[in-house]
Structures are given as structure tokens and as C-alpha cells.
Short mmCIF file of C-alpha atoms and ligand atoms in Angstrom, two decimals:
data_model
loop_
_atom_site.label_atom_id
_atom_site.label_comp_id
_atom_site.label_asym_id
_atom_site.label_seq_id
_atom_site.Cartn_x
_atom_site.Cartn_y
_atom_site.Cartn_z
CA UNK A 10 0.00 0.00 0.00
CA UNK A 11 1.36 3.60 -0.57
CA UNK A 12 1.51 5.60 2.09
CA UNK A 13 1.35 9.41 1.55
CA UNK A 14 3.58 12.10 2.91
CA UNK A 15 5.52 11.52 5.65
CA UNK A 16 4.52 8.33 7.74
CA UNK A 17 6.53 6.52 4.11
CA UNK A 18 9.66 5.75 6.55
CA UNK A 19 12.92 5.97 4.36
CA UNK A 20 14.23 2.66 5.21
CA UNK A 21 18.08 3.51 3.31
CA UNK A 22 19.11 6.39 4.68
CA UNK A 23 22.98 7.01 3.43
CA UNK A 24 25.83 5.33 5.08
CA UNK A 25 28.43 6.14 7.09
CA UNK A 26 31.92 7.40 5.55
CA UNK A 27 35.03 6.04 6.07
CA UNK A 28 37.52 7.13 8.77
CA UNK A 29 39.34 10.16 7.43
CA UNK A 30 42.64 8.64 8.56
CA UNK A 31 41.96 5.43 6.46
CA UNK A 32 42.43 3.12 8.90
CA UNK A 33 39.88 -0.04 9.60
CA UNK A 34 37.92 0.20 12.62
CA UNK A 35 37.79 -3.86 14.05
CA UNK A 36 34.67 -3.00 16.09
CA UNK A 37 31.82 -4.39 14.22
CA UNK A 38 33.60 -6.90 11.87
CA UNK A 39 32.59 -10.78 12.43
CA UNK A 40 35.75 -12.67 12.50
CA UNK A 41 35.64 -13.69 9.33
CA UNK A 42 35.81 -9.90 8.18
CA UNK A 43 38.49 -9.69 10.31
CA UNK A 44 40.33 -12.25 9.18
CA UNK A 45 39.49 -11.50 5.58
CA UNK A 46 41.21 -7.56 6.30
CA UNK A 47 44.24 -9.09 7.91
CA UNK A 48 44.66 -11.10 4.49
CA UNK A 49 43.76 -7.88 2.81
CA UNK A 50 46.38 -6.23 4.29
CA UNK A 51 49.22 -8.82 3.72
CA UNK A 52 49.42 -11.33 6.39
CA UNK A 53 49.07 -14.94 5.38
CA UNK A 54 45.93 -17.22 5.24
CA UNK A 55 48.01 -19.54 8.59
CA UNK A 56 48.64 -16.11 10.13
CA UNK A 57 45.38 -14.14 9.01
CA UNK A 58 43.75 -16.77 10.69
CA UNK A 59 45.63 -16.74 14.23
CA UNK A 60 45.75 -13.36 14.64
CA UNK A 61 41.90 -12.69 14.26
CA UNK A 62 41.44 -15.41 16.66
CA UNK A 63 43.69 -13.51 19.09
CA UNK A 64 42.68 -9.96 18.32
CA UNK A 65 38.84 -11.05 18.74
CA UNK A 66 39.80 -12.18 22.20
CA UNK A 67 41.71 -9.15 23.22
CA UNK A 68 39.02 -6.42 21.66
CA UNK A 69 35.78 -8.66 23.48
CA UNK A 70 37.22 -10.43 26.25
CA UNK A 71 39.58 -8.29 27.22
CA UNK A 72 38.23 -4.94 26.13
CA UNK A 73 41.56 -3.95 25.28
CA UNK A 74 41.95 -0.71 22.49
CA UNK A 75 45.81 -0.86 22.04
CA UNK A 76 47.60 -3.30 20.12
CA UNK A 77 50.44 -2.55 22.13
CA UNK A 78 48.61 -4.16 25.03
CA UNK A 79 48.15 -7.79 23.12
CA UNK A 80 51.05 -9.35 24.94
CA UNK A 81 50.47 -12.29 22.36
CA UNK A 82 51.05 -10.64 19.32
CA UNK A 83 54.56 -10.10 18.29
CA UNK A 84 56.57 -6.54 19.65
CA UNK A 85 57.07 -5.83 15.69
CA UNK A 86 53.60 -6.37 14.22
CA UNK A 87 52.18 -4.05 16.93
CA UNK A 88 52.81 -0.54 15.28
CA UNK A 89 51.83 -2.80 11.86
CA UNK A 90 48.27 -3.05 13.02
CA UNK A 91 48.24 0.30 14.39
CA UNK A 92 48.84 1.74 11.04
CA UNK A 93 46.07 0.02 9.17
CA UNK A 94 43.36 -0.50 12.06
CA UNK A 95 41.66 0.66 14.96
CA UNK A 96 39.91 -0.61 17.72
CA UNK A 97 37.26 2.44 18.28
CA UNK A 98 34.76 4.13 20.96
CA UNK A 99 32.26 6.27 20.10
CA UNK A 100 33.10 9.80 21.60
CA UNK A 101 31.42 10.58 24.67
CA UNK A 102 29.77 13.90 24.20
CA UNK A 103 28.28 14.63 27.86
CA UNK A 104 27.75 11.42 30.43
CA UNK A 105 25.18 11.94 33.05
CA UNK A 106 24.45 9.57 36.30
CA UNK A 107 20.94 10.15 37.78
CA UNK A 108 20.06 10.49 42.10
CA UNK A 109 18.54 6.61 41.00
CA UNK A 110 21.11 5.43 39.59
CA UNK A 111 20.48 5.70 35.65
CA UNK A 112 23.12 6.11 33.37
CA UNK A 113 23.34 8.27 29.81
CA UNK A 114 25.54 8.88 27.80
CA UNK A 115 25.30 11.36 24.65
CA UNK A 116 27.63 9.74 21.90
CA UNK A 117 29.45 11.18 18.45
CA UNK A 118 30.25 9.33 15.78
CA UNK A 119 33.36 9.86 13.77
CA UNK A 120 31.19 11.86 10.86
CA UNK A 121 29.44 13.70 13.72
CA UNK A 122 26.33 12.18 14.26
CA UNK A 123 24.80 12.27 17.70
CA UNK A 124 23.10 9.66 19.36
CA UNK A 125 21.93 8.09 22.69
CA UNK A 126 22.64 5.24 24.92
CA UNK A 127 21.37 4.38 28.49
CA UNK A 128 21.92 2.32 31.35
CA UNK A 129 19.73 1.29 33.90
CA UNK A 130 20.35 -0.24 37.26
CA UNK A 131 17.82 -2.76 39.10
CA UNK A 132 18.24 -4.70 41.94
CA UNK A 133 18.93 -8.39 40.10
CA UNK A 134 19.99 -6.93 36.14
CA UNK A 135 21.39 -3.47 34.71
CA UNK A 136 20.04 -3.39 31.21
CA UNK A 137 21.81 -1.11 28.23
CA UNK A 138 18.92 0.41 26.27
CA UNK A 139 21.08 0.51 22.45
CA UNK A 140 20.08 3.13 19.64
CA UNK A 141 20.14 1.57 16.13
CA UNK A 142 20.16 4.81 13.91
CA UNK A 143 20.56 8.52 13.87
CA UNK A 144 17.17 10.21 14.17
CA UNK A 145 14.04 7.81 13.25
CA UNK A 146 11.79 7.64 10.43
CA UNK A 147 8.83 6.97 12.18
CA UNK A 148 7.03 9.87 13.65
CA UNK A 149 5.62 8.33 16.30
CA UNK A 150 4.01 10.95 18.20
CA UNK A 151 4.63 10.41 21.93
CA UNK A 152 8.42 9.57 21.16
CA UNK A 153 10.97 12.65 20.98
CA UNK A 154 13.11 11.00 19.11
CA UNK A 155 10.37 10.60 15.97
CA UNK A 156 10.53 14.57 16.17
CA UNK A 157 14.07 13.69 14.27
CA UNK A 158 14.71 13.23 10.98
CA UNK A 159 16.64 10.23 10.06
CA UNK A 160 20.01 11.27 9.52
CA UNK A 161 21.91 7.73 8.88
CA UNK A 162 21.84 4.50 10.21
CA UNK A 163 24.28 3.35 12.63
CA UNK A 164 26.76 0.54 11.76
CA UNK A 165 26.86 -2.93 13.95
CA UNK A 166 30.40 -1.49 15.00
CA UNK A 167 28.53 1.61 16.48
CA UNK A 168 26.01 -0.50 17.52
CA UNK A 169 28.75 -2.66 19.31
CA UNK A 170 30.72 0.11 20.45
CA UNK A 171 27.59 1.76 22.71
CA UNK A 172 28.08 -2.09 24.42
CA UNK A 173 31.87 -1.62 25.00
CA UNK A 174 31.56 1.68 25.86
CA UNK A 175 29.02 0.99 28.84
CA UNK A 176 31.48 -2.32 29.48
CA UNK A 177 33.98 0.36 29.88
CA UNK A 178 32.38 2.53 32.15
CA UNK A 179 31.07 -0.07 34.25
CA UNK A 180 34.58 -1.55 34.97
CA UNK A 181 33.60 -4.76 33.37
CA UNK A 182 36.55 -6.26 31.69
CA UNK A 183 37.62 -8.77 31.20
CA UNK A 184 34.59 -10.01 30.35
CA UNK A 185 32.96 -12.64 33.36
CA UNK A 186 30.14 -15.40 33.12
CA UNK A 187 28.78 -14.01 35.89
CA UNK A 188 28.13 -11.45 38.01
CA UNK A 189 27.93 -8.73 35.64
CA UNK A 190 26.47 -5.57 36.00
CA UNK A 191 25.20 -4.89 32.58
CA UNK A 192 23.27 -8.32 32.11
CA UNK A 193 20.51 -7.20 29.34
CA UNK A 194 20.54 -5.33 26.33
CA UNK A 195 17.18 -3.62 24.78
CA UNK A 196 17.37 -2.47 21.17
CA UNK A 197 15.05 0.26 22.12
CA UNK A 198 16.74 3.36 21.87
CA UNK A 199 16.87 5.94 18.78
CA UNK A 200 15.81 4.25 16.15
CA UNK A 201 13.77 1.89 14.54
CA UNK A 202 15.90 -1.84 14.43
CA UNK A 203 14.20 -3.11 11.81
CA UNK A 204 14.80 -0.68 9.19
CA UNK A 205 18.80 -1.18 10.08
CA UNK A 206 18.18 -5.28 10.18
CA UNK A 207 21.74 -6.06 8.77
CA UNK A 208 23.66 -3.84 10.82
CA UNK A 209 21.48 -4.73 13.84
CA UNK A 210 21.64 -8.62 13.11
CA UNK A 211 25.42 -8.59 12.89
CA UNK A 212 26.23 -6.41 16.00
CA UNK A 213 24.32 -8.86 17.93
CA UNK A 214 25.45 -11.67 16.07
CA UNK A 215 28.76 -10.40 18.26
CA UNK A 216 27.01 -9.74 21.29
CA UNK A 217 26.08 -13.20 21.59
CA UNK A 218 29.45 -14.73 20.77
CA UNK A 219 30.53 -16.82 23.25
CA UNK A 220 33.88 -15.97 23.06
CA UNK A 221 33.33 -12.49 23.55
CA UNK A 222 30.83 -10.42 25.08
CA UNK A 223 28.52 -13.93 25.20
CA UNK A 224 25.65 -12.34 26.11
CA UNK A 225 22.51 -14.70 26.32
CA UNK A 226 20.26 -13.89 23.34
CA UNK A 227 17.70 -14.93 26.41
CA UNK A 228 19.26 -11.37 27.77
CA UNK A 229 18.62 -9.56 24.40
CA UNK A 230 15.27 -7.67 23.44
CA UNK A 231 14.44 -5.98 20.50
CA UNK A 232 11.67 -3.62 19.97
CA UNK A 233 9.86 -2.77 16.84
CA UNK A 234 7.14 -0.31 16.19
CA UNK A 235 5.66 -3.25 14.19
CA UNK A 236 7.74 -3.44 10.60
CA UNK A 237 5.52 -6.85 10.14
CA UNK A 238 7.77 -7.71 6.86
CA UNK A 239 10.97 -8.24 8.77
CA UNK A 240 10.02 -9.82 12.12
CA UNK A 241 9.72 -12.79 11.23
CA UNK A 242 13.27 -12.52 9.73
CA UNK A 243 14.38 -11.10 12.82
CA UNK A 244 13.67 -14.02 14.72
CA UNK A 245 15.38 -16.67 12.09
CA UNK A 246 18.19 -14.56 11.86
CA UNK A 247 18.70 -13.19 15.55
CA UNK A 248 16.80 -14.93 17.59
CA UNK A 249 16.33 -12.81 20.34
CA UNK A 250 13.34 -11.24 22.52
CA UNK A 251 10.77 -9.66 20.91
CA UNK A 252 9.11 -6.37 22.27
CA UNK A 253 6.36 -4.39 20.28
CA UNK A 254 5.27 -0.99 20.54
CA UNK A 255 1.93 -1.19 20.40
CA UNK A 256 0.64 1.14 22.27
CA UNK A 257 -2.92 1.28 21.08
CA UNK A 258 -5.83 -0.69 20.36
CA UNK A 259 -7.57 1.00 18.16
CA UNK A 260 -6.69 1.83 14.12
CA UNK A 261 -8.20 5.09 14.56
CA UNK A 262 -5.91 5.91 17.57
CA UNK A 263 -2.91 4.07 16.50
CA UNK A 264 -2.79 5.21 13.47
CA UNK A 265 -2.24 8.61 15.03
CA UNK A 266 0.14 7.24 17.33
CA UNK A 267 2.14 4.94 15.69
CA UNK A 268 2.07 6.49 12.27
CA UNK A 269 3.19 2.81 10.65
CA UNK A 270 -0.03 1.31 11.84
CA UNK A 271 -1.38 2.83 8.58
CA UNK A 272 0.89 0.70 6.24
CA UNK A 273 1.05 -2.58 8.96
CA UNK A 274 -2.20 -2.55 10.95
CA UNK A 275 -2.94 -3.93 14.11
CA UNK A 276 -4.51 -7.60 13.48
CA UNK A 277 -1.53 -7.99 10.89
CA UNK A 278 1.12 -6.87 12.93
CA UNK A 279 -0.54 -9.09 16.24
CA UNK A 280 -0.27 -12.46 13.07
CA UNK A 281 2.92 -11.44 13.08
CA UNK A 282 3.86 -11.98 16.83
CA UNK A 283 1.43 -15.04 16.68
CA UNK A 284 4.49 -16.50 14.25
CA UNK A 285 7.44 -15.52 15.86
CA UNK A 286 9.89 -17.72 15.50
CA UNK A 287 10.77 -18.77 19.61
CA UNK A 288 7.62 -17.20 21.17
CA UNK A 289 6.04 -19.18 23.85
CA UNK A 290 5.32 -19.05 27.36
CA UNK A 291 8.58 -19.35 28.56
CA UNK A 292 10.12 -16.63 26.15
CA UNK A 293 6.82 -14.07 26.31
CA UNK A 294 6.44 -11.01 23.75
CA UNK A 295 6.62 -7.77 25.22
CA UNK A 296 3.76 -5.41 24.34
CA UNK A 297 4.51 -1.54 25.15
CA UNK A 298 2.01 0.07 26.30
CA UNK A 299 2.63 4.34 26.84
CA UNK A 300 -0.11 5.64 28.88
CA UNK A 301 -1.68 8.95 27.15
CA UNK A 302 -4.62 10.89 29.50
CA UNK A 303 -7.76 10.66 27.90
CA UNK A 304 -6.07 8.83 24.16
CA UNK A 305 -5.42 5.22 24.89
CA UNK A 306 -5.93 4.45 28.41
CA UNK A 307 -9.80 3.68 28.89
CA UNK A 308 -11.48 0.55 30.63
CA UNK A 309 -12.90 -0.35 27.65
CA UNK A 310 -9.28 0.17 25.81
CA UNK A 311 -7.87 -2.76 28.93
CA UNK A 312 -10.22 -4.70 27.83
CA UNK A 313 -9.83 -4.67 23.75
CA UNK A 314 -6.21 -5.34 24.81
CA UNK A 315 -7.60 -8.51 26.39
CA UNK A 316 -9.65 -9.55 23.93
CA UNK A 317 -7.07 -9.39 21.05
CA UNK A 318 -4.13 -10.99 22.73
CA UNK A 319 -6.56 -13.59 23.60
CA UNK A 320 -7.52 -13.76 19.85
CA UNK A 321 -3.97 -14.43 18.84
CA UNK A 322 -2.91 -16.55 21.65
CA UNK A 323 0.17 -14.93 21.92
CA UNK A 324 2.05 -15.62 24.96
CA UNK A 325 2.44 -11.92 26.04
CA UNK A 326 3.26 -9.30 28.98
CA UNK A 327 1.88 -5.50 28.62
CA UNK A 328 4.62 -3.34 29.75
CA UNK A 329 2.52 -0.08 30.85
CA UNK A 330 4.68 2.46 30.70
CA UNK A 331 3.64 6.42 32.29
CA UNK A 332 4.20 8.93 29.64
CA UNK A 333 7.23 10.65 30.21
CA UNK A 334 6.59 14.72 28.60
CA UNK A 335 8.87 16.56 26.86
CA UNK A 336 8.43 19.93 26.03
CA UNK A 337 6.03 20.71 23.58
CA UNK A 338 4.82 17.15 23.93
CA UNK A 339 1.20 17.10 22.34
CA UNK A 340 0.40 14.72 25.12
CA UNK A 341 -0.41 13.96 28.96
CA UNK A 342 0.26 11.20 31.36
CA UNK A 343 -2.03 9.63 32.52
CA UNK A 344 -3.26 9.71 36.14
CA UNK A 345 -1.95 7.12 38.58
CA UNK A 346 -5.51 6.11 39.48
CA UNK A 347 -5.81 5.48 35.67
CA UNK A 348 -2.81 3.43 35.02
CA UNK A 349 -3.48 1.16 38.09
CA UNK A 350 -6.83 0.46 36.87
CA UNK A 351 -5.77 -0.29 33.49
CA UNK A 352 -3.31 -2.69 34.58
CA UNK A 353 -5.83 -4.48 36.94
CA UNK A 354 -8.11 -5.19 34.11
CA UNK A 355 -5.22 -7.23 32.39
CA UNK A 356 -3.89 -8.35 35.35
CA UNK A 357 -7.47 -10.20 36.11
CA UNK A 358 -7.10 -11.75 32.95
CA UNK A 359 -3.69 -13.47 33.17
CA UNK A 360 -1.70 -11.34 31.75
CA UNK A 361 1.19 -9.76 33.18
CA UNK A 362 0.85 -5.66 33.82
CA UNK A 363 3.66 -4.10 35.63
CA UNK A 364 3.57 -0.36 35.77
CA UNK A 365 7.32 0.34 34.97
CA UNK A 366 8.59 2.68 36.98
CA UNK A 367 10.03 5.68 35.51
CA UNK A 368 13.56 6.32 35.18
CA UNK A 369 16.54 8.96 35.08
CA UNK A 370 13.77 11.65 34.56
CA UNK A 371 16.14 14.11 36.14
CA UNK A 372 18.81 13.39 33.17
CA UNK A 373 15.93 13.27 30.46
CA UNK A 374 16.51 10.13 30.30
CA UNK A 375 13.51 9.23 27.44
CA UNK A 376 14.70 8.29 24.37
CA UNK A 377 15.65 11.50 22.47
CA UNK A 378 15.90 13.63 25.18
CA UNK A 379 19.13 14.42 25.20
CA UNK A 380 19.87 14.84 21.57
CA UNK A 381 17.36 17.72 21.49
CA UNK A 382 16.50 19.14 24.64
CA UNK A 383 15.76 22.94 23.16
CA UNK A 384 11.86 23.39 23.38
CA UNK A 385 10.34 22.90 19.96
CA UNK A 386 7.24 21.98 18.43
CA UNK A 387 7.41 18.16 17.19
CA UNK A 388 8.14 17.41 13.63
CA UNK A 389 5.52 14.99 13.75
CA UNK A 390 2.96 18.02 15.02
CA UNK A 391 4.23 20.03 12.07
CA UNK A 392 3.78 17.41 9.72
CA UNK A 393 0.08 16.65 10.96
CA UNK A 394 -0.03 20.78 11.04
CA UNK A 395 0.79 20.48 7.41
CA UNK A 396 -1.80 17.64 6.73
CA UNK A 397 -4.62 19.50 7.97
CA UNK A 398 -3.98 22.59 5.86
CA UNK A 399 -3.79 20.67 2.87
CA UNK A 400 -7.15 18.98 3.42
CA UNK A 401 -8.85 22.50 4.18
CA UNK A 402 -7.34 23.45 1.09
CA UNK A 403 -8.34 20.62 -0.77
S1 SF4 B 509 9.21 5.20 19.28
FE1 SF4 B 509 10.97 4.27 18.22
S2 SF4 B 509 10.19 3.96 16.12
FE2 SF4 B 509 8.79 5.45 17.07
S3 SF4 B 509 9.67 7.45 16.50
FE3 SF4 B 509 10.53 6.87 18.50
S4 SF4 B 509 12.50 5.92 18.01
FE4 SF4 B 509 11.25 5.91 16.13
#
């Protein structure tokens, strides 16, 4: 179906540029890349081969960023590697540590693009919540970071690095089975994943390698706004957790919401969870749910939440999550007597409800915050601004 104006996402944004100094940056190759640029660069197939081994250790094990660190690798080919690669960070821009405990961190790339990360401490995990592009296509209209445009999507090795980079700050190297502090990873930050699925896929191909960072893909969520085409993929290919931004039950209201509920509705996109490769009880879908006074958060809403997760069977949990405002948001939270009884309504029927708890609101911690704190008015309230003339005109 063709969507007009802007809720058509732009799904191939243009790509990063090389380092200006010409070197390779190792972050965010597999090992066979790795491998294949040693080779590239002269060494032997026998040696190619031993030294990605080795370097793979010392850049996700070890968390080392200097060759001349890799006590394994001979004195001489040190300075050889240092010519032609680099093991990279993204630049910290301003790092902030809220009274509870939440982490986040504004990051450049090497083109200077801006984007976000955040960490957030609980009592049993610390979960990393990961951006996957520049800006997002999407528009969605409670999110600051749809207020964006797209500027590029981010590559797995900057998708990696926001991982190393928290590893770093958290003192975690080298890296230990267990009692870690950052245990979970969300793919919920800037950023639609889906619409980056190649760069996404391989940077947590890397996550998960066992000889690495070996994260659990049990430990590994990613959330879509519901890009039904790919998700399916997604779990063949990745194999992790699936969360959904759903957000409304309605077409009329999540259309408005969730501007991609116009090209991938809501019974589609819920067929698509139904078929996700991995779901069952034991490895539940989580449906957000952003509480909006007065839009989405009605009795009769709980209950049409009921009914269609029922319909699909999916094995679910509603994360109900309070809105968190930014300026010039064009909505409200909703009341605390509101979300309770929401969340009792699904509660009664099974389902799992929890209120999460906000976080890091003191360091704007919301998705998007950060990146654009100035007041403004949202692009997505411009663009349905713009809409509005044009059908009074028309
Ligand atoms: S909620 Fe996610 S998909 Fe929607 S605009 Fe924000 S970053 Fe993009």
C-alpha cells in the first residue's frame, strides 16, 4: 500500500563514511571480516587466521583498544596493526548519572552524528537500552526522538561500540560469566531496528558470541514499532526477545500514534507476533504500552487489549509504561488512578501488567531527550499541522 507524505519511513538512509585517517575500525567486523582484512592487508591465510582469533579475544574479552597491550602478538607487528586498524569508541559527548542510579551517555560518531545510549540499574539486572540509527523515520508521536529526521543508520560497530563503551564505564573487563552488572541489552533506543536489520543482526550476532561479550540472546530484546515484513526474519536470523510498541488498540488511535499502523495494521502486525519464531510461554512477547490521559488508556481500551491478545494466543506481557513529557509534547500522562486500573483489568485476565517505573527523569533520560532538549514543536505536530492545511485546502 502507498503511504502518503511523511509516515513513508525511508528505510536507506545514506551510510556512514570512512575514517578520514583510512584506517579499519575492528569494532563491528565478524571474525571472518576480520580475518578476511588481515589477508587484505598482507598477512598470510596460517597467520590471518591466528591473529583474528587472538585480536577477537583481546578487543571482546579483554576490552583492550591498544595493540600494544596484546602481549600475544609479536613486539614488531604491533605498530603494523596500528597503522592500518583501529579498535574504536564512540566519543562521549556529555555522560550523566541520575540520584537513582540511571546512566546516559550522549555519543558522536566519527562523521558527527549524535546519538543516545542508556543504562539502567535494578536490583537483580542493569540493562543497556542501544540506539540503532541517527534520528528515526517513524514519527511516532509520543516519542521525541520521531521529532528527528533520520540522519543515517548506525553501523553494527557503532552499535557494538555503545556495548563496549558501557562495558567500559562499568569496569567490566575482562569479560565474566557471571556477576555482571550490565546483564541485558534492549534495542530500544533511537531508532527503529528493523529498518537497520543487517547492521542490527550482525552487532548482535557479536554480542552473543561466546567468546566475547557472550551475552545470552535470552538477555537480548528488540523492539519494533511493528515493521511486520521483517520480524519474522528477525527471529530466524537473531533470535532474540521480541518487544512491540503497540501502544494502542484502536486503528483510529494508532494510526495517530504509531504512524506505521497505517501501512502494517494492528490484526496484521498481532499475526505477526502469533508467528514468531521462539515465542512461547517461557520466552513471552513484550507489548509496550505508553499511557496517554484521555487517548489510549480507557477501561474499555484494557479490555480490547484482552480480547485481542486472547484472539492471537500470543504468549504476552503488557509493559505499561507512564508517559514521560517533553516539552512541547502534544500529550499527557495519565493519572496514577488510571494506570493502576488499566493494569488491573489485564492483570485479572492473566496477563502480566507491571507499571514500569520511571527512570533517570532528572537526566531526560527518554529516548531523544538528550539529543534535542531545546523546546520545539514536534516534527511529527508540524507534519500533521501540514496535513490538515492541505485537506482545508483541498
Ligand atoms: S518510538 Fe521508536 S520507532 Fe517510534 S519514532 Fe521513537 S525511536 Fe522511532
Amino acid at each position: 500500500m502507498q503511504i502518503p507524505g511523511h509516515i513513508d519511513p525511508v528505510p536507506v538512509p545514506r551510510a556512514a563514511p570512512a575514517r578520514a585517517d583510512g584506517r579499519v575500525d575492528l569494532v563491528g567486523l565478524s571474525k571472518a571480516e576480520i580475518r578476511a582484512a588481515l589477508a587484505g592487508a598482507g598477512l598470510d591465510e596460517r597467520q590471518a587466521k591466528l591473529r583474528a582469533k587472538q585480536l577477537w579475544h583481546w578487543i571482546y574479552n579483554r576490552g583492550v583498544t591498544d595493540f600494544a597491550l596484546m602481549t600475544d602478538i609479536a613486539k614488531a607487528q604491533q605498530p603494523w596493526l596500528a597503522e592500518r586498524f583501529v579498535i574504536g569508541r564512540p566519543d562521549v559527548v556529555t555522560a550523566q548519572v541520575s540520584t537513582d542510579g540511571t546512566r546516559k551517555w550522549l555519543l558522536r560518531s566519527d562523521d558527527g552524528q549524535d546519538y543516545e545510549m542508556v543504562f539502567i540499574p535494578d536490583a537483580d539486572r542493569g540493562t543497556l537500552c542501544v540506539s540503532s540509527q541517527v534520528g528515526c523515520t517513524l514519527n511516532c508521536r509520543f516519542c521525541h526522538t520521531g521529532t528527528m529526521r533520520l540522519v543515517r543508520n548506525l553501523t553494527a560497530g557503532e552499535i557494538v561500540g555503545q556495548v563496549m563503551l558501557a562495558r567500559d564505564g562499568l569496569g567490566e573487563w575482562p569479560s565474566q560469566p557471571d556477576g555482571r552488572l550490565l546483564t541485558n541489552i534492549v534495542m530500544m533506543g533511537m531508532g527503529e531496528p528493523l529498518y537497520n536489520f543487517e547492521q542490527v543482526r550482525d552487532a548482535l550476532r557479536i554480542v552473543m558470541d561466546g567468546d566475547g561479550l557472550a551475552l545470552s540472546k535470552r538477555r537480548i530484546t528488540l523492539s519494533t514499532s511493528g515493521v511486520v515484513p521483517k520480524m519474522a526474519q528477525a527471529g530466524e536470523e537473531i533470535g532474540v526477545n521480541l518487544a512491540v510498541s503497540l501502544h494502542a488498540v484502536t486503528k483510529e488511535i494508532r494510526d495517530e500514534i504509531v504512524p506505521l499502523n497505517r501501512k502494517y495494521g494492528i490484526e496484521e502486525l498481532l499475526q505477526a507476533c502469533a508467528d514468531y519464531p521462539g515465542a512461547n510461554n517461557a520466552r513471552r512477547i513484550t507489548f509496550e504500552y505508553v499511557m496517554l490521559k484521555d487517548k489510549n488508556d480507557s477501561d474499555e481500551d484494557a479490555r480490547e487489549l484482552v480480547r485481542l491478545l486472547r484472539k492471537y494466543k500470543l504468549p504476552a506481557k503488557v509493559n505499561l509504561i507512564p508517559f514521560n513529557p517533553w516539552p512541547g509534547a502534544p500529550y499527557e500522562c495519565s493519572d496514577p488512578e488510571r494506570i493502576r486500573a488499566f493494569s488491573n483489568i489485564v492483570f485479572e485476565a492473566g496477563i502480566s501488567a507491571p507499571i514500569r517505573t520511571p527512570r533517570g527523569r532528572d537526566i531526560m533520560a527518554a529516548c531523544g531527550q538528550l539529543k534535542s532538549a531545546a523546546e520545539k514543536k514536534s516534527r511529527a505536530e508540524l507534519d500533521r499541522l501540514a496535513e490538515e492545511k492541505l485537506a482545508a485546502l483541498g
